[in-house]
Coordinates of C-alpha atoms in Angstrom, one line a residue:
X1 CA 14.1 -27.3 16.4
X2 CA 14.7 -23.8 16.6
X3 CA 13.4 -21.1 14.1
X4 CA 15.7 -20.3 11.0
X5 CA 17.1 -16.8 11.1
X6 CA 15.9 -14.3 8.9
X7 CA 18.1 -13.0 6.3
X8 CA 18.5 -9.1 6.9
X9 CA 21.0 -6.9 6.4
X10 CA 21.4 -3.7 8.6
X11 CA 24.8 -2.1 7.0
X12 CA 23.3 -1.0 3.8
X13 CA 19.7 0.1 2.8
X14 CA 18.1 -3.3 1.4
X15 CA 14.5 -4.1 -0.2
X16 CA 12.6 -7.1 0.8
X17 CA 9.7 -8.7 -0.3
X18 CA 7.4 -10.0 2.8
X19 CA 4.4 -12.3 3.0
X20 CA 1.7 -12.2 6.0
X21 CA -1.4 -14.6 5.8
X22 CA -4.4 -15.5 7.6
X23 CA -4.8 -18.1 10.2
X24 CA -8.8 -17.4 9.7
X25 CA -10.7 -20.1 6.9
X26 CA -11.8 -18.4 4.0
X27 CA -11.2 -14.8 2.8
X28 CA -11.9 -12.1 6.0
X29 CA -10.1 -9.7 4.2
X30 CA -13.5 -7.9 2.4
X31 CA -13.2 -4.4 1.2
X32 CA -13.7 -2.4 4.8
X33 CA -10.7 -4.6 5.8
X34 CA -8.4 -4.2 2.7
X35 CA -9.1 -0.6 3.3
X36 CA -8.2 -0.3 7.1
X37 CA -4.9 -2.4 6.6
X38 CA -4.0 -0.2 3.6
X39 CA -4.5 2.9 6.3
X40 CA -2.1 1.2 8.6
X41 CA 0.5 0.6 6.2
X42 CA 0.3 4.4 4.9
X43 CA 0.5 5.7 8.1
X44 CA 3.2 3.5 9.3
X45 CA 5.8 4.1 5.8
X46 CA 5.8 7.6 7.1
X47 CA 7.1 6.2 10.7
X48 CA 9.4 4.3 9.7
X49 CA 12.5 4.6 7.7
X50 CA 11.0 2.8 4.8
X51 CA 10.3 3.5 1.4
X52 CA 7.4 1.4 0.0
X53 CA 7.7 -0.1 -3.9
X54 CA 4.7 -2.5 -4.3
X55 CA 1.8 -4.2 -2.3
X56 CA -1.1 -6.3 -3.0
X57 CA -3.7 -7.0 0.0
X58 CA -6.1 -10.0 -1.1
X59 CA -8.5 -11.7 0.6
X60 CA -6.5 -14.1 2.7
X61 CA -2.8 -12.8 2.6
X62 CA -1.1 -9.4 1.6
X63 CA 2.3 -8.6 -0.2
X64 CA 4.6 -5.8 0.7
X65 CA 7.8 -4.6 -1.5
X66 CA 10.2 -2.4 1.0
X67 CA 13.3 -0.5 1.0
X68 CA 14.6 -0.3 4.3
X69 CA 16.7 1.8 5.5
X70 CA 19.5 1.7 7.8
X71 CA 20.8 3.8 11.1
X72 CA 22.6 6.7 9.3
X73 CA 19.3 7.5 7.7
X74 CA 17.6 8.3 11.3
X75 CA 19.1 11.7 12.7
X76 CA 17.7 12.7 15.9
X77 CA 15.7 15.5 14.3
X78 CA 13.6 13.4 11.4
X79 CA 13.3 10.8 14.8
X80 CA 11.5 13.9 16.9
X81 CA 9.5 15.0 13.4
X82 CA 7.9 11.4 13.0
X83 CA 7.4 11.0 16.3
X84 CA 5.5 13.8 16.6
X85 CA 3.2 13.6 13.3
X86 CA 2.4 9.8 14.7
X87 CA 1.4 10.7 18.1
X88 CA 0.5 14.3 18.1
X89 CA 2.3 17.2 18.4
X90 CA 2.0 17.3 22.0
X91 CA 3.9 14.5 22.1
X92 CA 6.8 14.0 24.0
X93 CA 10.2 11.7 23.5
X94 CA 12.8 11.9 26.1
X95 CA 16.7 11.9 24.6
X96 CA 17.5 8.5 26.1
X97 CA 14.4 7.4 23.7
X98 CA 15.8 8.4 20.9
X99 CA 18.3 5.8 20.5
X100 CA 15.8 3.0 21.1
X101 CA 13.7 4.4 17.9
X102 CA 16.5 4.8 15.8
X103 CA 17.0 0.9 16.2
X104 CA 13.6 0.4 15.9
X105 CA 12.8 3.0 12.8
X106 CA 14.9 0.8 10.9
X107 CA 14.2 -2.7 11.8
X108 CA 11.9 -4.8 9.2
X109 CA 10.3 -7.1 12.1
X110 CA 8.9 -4.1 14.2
X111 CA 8.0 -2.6 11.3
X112 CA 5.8 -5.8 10.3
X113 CA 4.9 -6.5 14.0
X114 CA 3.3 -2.9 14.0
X115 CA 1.1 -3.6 11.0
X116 CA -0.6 -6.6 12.3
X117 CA -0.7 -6.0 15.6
X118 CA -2.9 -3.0 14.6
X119 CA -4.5 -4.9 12.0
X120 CA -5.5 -7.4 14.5
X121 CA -7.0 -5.0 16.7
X122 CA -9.0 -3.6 14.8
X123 CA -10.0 -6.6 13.4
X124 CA -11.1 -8.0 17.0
X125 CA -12.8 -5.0 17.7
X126 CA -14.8 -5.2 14.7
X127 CA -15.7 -8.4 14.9
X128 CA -16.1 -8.7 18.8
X129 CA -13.6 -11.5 18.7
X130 CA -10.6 -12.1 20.5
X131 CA -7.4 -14.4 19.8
X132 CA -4.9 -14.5 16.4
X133 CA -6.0 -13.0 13.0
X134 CA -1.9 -14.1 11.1
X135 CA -0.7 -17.3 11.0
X136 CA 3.2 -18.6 11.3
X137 CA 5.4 -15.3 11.2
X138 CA 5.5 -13.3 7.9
X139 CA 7.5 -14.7 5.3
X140 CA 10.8 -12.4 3.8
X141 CA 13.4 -12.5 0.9
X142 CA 16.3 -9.8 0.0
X143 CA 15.8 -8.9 -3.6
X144 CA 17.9 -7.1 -5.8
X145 CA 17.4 -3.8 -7.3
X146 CA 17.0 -3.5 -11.4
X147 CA 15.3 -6.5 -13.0
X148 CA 15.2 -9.2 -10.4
X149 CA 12.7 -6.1 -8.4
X150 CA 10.8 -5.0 -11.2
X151 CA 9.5 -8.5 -12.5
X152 CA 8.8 -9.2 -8.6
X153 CA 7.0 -6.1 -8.2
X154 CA 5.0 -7.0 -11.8
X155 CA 4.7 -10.3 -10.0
X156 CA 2.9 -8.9 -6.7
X157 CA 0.4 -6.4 -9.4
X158 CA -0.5 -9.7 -10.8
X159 CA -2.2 -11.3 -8.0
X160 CA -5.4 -10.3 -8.6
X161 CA -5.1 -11.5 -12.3
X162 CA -4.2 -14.6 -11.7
X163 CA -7.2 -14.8 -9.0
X164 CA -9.6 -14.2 -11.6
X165 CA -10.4 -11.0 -9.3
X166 CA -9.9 -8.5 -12.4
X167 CA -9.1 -8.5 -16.1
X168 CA -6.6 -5.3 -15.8
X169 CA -4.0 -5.1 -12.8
X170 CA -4.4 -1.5 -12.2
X171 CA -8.5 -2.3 -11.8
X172 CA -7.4 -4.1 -8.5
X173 CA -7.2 -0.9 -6.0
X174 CA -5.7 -2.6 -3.2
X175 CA -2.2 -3.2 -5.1
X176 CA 0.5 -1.1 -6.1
X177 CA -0.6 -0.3 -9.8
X178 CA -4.1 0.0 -9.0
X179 CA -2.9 3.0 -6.4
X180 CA -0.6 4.4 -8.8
X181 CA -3.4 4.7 -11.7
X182 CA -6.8 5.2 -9.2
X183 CA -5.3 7.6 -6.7
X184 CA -2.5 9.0 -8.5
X185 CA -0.2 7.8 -5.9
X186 CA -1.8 10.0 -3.2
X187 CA 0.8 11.6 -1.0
X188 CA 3.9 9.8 -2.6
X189 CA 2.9 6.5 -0.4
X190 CA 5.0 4.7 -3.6
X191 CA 8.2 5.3 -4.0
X192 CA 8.8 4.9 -8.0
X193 CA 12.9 4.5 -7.5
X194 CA 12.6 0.5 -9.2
X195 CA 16.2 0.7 -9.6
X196 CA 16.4 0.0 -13.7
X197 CA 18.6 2.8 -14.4
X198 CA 18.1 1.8 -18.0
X199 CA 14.9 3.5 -17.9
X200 CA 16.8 7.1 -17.1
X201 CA 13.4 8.8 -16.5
X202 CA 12.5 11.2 -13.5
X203 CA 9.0 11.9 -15.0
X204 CA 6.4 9.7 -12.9
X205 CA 3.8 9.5 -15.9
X206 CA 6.6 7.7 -18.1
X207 CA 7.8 5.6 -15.2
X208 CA 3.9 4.4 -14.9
X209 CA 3.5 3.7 -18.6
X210 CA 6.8 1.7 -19.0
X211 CA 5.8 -0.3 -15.6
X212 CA 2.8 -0.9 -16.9
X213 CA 4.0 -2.0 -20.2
X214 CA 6.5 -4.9 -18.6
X215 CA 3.4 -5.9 -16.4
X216 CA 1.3 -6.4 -19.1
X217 CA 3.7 -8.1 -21.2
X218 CA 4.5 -10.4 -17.9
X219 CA 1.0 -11.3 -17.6
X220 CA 0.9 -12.0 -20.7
X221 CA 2.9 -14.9 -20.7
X222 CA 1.1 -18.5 -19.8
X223 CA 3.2 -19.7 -16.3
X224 CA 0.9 -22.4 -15.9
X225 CA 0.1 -20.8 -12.3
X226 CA -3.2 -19.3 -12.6
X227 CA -4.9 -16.5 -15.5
X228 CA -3.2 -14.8 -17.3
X229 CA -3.8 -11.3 -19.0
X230 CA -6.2 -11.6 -21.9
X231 CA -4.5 -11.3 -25.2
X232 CA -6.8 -9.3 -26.8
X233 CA -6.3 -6.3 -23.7
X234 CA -2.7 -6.3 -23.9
X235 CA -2.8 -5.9 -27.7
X236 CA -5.2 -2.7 -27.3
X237 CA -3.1 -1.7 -24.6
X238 CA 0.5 -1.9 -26.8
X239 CA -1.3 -0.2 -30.0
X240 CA -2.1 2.8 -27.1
X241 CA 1.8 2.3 -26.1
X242 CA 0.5 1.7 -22.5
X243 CA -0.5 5.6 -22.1
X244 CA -3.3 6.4 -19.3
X245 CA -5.6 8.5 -21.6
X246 CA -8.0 10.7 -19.8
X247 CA -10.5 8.9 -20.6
X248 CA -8.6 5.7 -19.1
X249 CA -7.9 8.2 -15.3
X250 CA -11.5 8.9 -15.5
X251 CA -13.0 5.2 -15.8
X252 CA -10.4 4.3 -13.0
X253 CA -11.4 7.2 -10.4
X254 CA -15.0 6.9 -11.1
X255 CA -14.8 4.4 -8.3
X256 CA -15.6 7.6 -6.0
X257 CA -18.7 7.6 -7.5
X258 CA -19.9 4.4 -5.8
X259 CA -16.9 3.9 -2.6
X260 CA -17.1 7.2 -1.4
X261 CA -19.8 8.1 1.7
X262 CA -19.6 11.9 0.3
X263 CA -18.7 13.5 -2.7
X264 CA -18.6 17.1 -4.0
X265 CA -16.7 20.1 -3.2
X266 CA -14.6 20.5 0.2
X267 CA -17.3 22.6 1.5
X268 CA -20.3 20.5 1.2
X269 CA -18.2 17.7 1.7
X270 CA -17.4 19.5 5.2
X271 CA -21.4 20.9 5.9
X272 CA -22.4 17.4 5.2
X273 CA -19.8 15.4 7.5
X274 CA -20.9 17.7 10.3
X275 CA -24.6 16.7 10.3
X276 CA -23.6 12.5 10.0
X277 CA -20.5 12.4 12.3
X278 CA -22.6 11.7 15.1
X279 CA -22.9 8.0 13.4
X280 CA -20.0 6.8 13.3
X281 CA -19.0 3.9 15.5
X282 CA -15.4 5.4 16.4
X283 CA -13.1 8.8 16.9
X284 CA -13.2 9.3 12.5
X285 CA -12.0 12.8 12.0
X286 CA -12.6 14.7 8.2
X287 CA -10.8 12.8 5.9
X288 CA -10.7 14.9 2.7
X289 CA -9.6 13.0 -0.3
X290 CA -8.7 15.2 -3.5
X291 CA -10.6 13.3 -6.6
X292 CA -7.9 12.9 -9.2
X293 CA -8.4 14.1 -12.2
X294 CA -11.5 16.2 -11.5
X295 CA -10.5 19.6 -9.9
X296 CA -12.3 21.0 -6.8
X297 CA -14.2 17.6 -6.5
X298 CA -13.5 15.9 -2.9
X299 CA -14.8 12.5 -1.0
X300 CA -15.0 11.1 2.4
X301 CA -14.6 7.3 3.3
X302 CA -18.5 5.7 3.7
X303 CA -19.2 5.4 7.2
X304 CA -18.1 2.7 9.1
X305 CA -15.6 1.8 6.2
X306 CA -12.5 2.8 7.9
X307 CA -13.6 2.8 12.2

């Protein structure tokens, strides 16, 4: 018997929800992992015509929320631009190529077969291993924009919760809430269009804190699959009316403190790098990243964490 098709639909931008897990026993996705296949999906959302909503990488299967986006969207010129920031400016993509990655830009299987097949290679490589790291082909359903999206997307931030991994969903930085609250949504990898128009804000901070506030009162609620948020958080976090106090951005990117290989200003950061980069294991080049929340304070990855 034949594979079912997959439900897609190219004539209109349309947001899925897709599901990848391991064929490996146990949970090989650790930190250094969760980190590397985080890189691959950043880098690849600004490749594609795609506009990611949500995620949630745990330790034996990840969750992705995408818009994409069809055809019209990929003019010759923003084709040549990505093309160029992915492979280097040097890079060269003759006209009759063009057409081939405007299909391709826009088509939800290469997009996914790009992410773990670089996944897997690393992985391989990192393990000296050969062979499959995914099992069957990644799972997809079309959602809908407004409520049926937002109570998925509070849905996928509630993974590690229900794991028992963390108390809080934005704790969990390998999720969509965690990035939004620990990284301050670093380079506008989320796209914060959920589709409630109800809501009617354009001010990210408010978008956050009313996200936040239907996630916690999802979580909230006994499902009978797995934890659920403790009562007595989400009753200090509704007397706060779900703001991020300072206080709350510090405690959240203090994670620096203890993940990063570096820390300090971009200058020491830099002298330092220069003396170590002899020990890395691969091609890393500086990777600066801005700590939110305290200005003029910047880390770099530990080594060996990203390869």
């Amino acid at each position: 018997m034949g594979r079912i098709a997959r439900f897609v639909r190219d004539d209109r931008p349309t947001i899925y929800h897709v599901m990848s897990r391991t064929a490996l026993d146990g949970f090989p996705l650790q930190d250094v992992e969760k980190d590397r296949l985080m890189a691959i999906v950043a880098r690849l959302c600004k490749f594609y015509f795609v506009d990611l909503l949500g995620f949630c990488l745990m330790g034996n299967h990840f969750h992705l929320v995408v818009r994409m986006h069809t055809e019209e969207a990929a003019t010759d010129a923003e084709i040549v631009k990505r093309f160029k920031k992915q492979f280097g400016e040097d890079a060269v993509i003759l006209p009759h190529q063009v057409q081939d990655y405007r299909r391709r830009l826009v088509n939800l299987g290469a997009f996914m077969k790009d992410i773990k097949q670089g996944f897997t290679r690393y992985f391989n490589k990192r393990r000296n291993r050969k062979g499959f790291f995914w099992g069957d082909r990644f799972k997809s359903l079309i959602v809908q924009e407004g409520a049926s999206l937002v109570n998925l997307l509070a849905y996928v931030d509630l993974n590690p919760v229900r794991a028992g991994l963390v108390q809080k969903p934005e704790d969990y930085r390998w999720s969509g809430l965690g990035y939004l609250v620990q990284r301050g949504n670093r380079d506008g990898l989320l796209d914060l269009d959920l589709g409630l128009k109800e809501w009617n804000e354009l001010e990210p901070k408010e978008i956050v804190r009313k996200y936040r506030q239907f996630v916690y009162e999802t979580g909230a609620m006994d499902t009978g699959k797995g934890k659920q948020l403790n009562p007595e958080i989400v009753k200090r976090e509704r007397k706060k009316g779900y703001k991020l106090s300072r206080t709350d951005v510090f405690r959240h990117r203090c994670r620096y403190f203890t993940d990063s290989g570096i820390i300090g200003s971009k200058e020491f950061v830099s002298e330092v790098f220069d003396g170590v980069k002899h020990l890395l294991d691969s091609k890393d080049e500086r990777r600066f990243t801005p700590v939110g929340g305290m200005d003029g304070v910047y880390s770099m990855k530990r080594l060996g964490a990203g390869g």
